[in-house]
CSV table of C-alpha atoms in Angstrom, one decimal:
chain,number,residue,atom,x,y,z
L,1,VAL,CA,15.6,7.6,3.4
L,2,LEU,CA,12.0,6.7,3.7
L,3,ALA,CA,11.0,10.1,2.3
L,4,VAL,CA,13.1,9.6,-0.6
L,5,LEU,CA,11.8,6.1,-1.2
L,6,ALA,CA,8.3,7.4,-0.9
L,7,PHE,CA,9.0,10.2,-3.3
L,8,TRP,CA,10.6,7.8,-5.9
L,9,PHE,CA,7.7,5.3,-5.5
L,10,GLY,CA,5.2,8.1,-5.9
L,11,THR,CA,6.7,8.9,-9.3
L,12,MET,CA,6.2,5.4,-10.6
L,13,GLN,CA,3.4,4.8,-13.2
L,14,LEU,CA,1.3,1.7,-13.0
L,15,GLY,CA,2.5,-0.3,-16.0
L,16,ASP,CA,6.0,1.2,-15.9
L,17,SER,CA,8.4,-1.8,-15.7
L,18,THR,CA,11.4,0.1,-17.0
L,19,LYS,CA,12.3,1.5,-13.6
L,20,GLU,CA,14.1,-0.9,-11.2
L,21,THR,CA,12.9,-1.1,-7.7
L,22,PRO,CA,15.2,-1.9,-4.8
L,23,LYS,CA,14.6,-5.7,-4.2
L,24,ASN,CA,14.7,-5.2,-0.4
L,25,ILE,CA,11.8,-2.8,-0.4
L,26,ALA,CA,9.1,-4.3,-2.7
L,27,GLY,CA,10.8,-6.8,-5.3
L,28,GLU,CA,9.8,-6.2,-8.7
L,29,ILE,CA,7.1,-3.7,-9.1
L,30,VAL,CA,5.0,-4.7,-12.4
L,31,MET,CA,1.9,-2.8,-13.0
L,32,ASN,CA,-0.9,-3.2,-15.3
L,33,PRO,CA,-0.2,-1.3,-18.6
L,34,HIS,CA,-4.0,-0.6,-19.1
L,35,HIS,CA,-3.6,1.7,-16.0
L,36,SER,CA,-0.7,3.6,-17.2
L,37,GLU,CA,-2.1,6.9,-16.1
L,38,ILE,CA,-2.5,5.9,-12.5
L,39,MET,CA,0.8,6.1,-10.4
L,40,ILE,CA,1.5,4.2,-7.2
L,41,ASP,CA,1.3,7.3,-5.4
L,42,ASP,CA,-2.4,7.7,-6.6
L,43,ILE,CA,-3.2,4.3,-4.7
L,44,PHE,CA,-1.4,5.5,-1.4
L,45,ARG,CA,-3.3,8.8,-1.7
L,46,VAL,CA,-6.7,7.1,-2.1
L,47,ILE,CA,-6.1,4.5,0.5
L,48,LEU,CA,-5.0,7.4,2.9
L,49,ALA,CA,-8.2,9.1,2.1
L,50,VAL,CA,-10.5,6.4,2.6
L,51,GLU,CA,-8.7,5.1,5.8
L,52,THR,CA,-8.2,8.3,7.7
L,53,GLY,CA,-9.2,11.2,5.4
L,54,GLY,CA,-11.3,12.8,7.9
L,55,HIS,CA,-9.2,12.1,11.0
L,56,PRO,CA,-7.7,15.2,12.5
L,57,ASP,CA,-4.5,13.5,13.4
L,58,PRO,CA,-4.1,10.6,11.1
L,59,TYR,CA,-0.5,9.7,12.1
L,60,ASN,CA,-2.0,9.0,15.7
L,61,ALA,CA,-5.2,7.2,14.4
L,62,VAL,CA,-6.1,4.1,16.3
L,63,GLY,CA,-8.6,1.8,14.6
L,64,ALA,CA,-11.4,-0.3,16.5
L,65,ASP,CA,-9.2,-3.4,16.0
L,66,GLY,CA,-5.8,-1.9,16.7
L,67,GLU,CA,-5.0,-0.5,13.3
L,68,LEU,CA,-2.4,2.2,13.4
L,69,GLY,CA,-1.5,5.4,11.6
L,70,PRO,CA,-2.6,7.0,8.4
L,71,PHE,CA,-3.2,3.7,6.5
L,72,GLN,CA,-4.8,1.9,9.3
L,73,ILE,CA,-2.4,-1.1,9.2
L,74,THR,CA,-3.0,-4.1,11.5
L,75,GLU,CA,-0.3,-6.0,13.2
L,76,ASN,CA,-1.0,-9.1,11.2
L,77,TYR,CA,-0.6,-6.9,8.0
L,78,PHE,CA,2.7,-5.7,9.2
L,79,LYS,CA,3.9,-9.0,10.2
L,80,ASP,CA,3.1,-10.5,6.7
L,81,ALA,CA,5.0,-7.5,5.1
L,82,ILE,CA,7.9,-8.2,7.5
L,83,ASP,CA,8.0,-11.9,6.6
L,84,GLN,CA,8.2,-11.1,2.9
L,85,ASP,CA,11.5,-9.2,3.5
L,86,PRO,CA,13.5,-10.7,6.3
L,87,SER,CA,16.0,-7.8,6.3
L,88,LEU,CA,13.1,-5.8,8.0
L,89,TYR,CA,13.1,-8.1,11.0
L,90,GLY,CA,13.5,-5.8,14.1
L,91,LEU,CA,11.4,-3.1,13.1
L,92,GLU,CA,8.5,-2.1,15.4
L,93,PHE,CA,4.9,-2.1,14.4
L,94,GLU,CA,4.5,1.3,16.0
L,95,GLY,CA,6.5,2.6,13.0
L,96,VAL,CA,3.5,2.3,10.7
L,97,ARG,CA,2.4,5.6,12.2
L,98,ASP,CA,4.9,7.2,9.6
L,99,GLU,CA,3.6,7.4,6.3
L,100,GLY,CA,6.9,6.7,4.4
L,101,PHE,CA,7.5,3.6,6.8
L,102,ALA,CA,3.7,2.5,6.2
L,103,ARG,CA,4.3,2.8,2.4
L,104,MET,CA,7.2,0.4,2.6
L,105,ILE,CA,5.1,-2.2,4.5
L,106,MET,CA,2.3,-1.7,2.2
L,107,LEU,CA,4.7,-2.3,-0.8
L,108,ASN,CA,6.0,-5.5,0.9
L,109,PHE,CA,2.5,-6.7,1.7
L,110,TRP,CA,1.4,-6.3,-1.9
L,111,ASP,CA,4.6,-7.9,-3.2
L,112,ARG,CA,3.7,-10.8,-1.2
L,113,TYR,CA,0.1,-11.2,-2.3
L,114,ALA,CA,-0.7,-9.1,-5.2
L,115,THR,CA,-0.7,-10.9,-8.6
L,116,LYS,CA,1.5,-9.1,-11.1
L,117,PRO,CA,0.9,-7.1,-13.0
L,118,TRP,CA,-0.4,-5.1,-10.2
L,119,ILE,CA,-3.8,-3.4,-10.7
L,120,PRO,CA,-5.3,-0.7,-8.5
L,121,GLU,CA,-8.3,-2.7,-7.6
L,122,ASP,CA,-6.3,-5.7,-6.4
L,123,LEU,CA,-4.0,-3.3,-4.2
L,124,CYS,CA,-7.0,-1.6,-2.5
L,125,ARG,CA,-8.9,-4.8,-1.8
L,126,LEU,CA,-5.6,-6.6,-0.4
L,127,HIS,CA,-5.1,-3.6,1.8
L,128,ASN,CA,-8.6,-3.7,3.1
L,129,GLY,CA,-9.3,-7.5,3.2
L,130,GLY,CA,-6.0,-9.2,3.3
L,131,PRO,CA,-5.0,-12.0,1.0
L,132,SER,CA,-8.7,-13.3,0.6
L,133,MET,CA,-10.0,-9.9,-0.3
L,134,ARG,CA,-13.3,-11.0,0.9
L,135,GLY,CA,-15.8,-8.4,2.0
L,136,THR,CA,-14.1,-5.6,0.2
L,137,ASP,CA,-16.7,-4.5,-2.5
L,138,ALA,CA,-17.8,-1.3,-0.6
L,139,TYR,CA,-14.2,-0.3,0.2
L,140,TRP,CA,-13.3,-0.8,-3.5
L,141,GLU,CA,-16.2,1.3,-4.5
L,142,LYS,CA,-14.9,4.1,-2.1
L,143,CYS,CA,-11.4,3.7,-3.6
L,144,LYS,CA,-12.6,3.6,-7.1
L,145,GLU,CA,-14.6,6.8,-6.6
L,146,ARG,CA,-11.7,8.8,-5.6
L,147,LEU,CA,-9.2,7.2,-7.9
L,148,PHE,CA,-11.2,7.6,-11.2
L,149,ARG,CA,-12.5,11.1,-10.5
């Protein structure tokens, strides 16, 4: 199921509000139409590359502060995402080692904190700095460099 959802989300364009998204996964995904050539899968690809692009086994990567998996998700990030969708209660933090599961967590986190319409910069900064997005300039530069090549 997660693989199907990951594929489906990967085909959504930023700014494409004509497709319906399952409410229990990410609520309504509204992307900025000025970024219509950027797909949500591009955001995932860029964050994955910045977080664990050089790691020999990104699914088993563990960060200095306990971040897990290919997207280096923290336990607090995970909990915020779960709180956004109570139907996900009972899921284990270790699940973020799976790319499809981690994407679902990220979508819930962004649904909770990102202003709509979503824009790539906000999604990247939220992923790195949480709701405050403080201290994320260098991270955004790395993401931007990969995203707009």
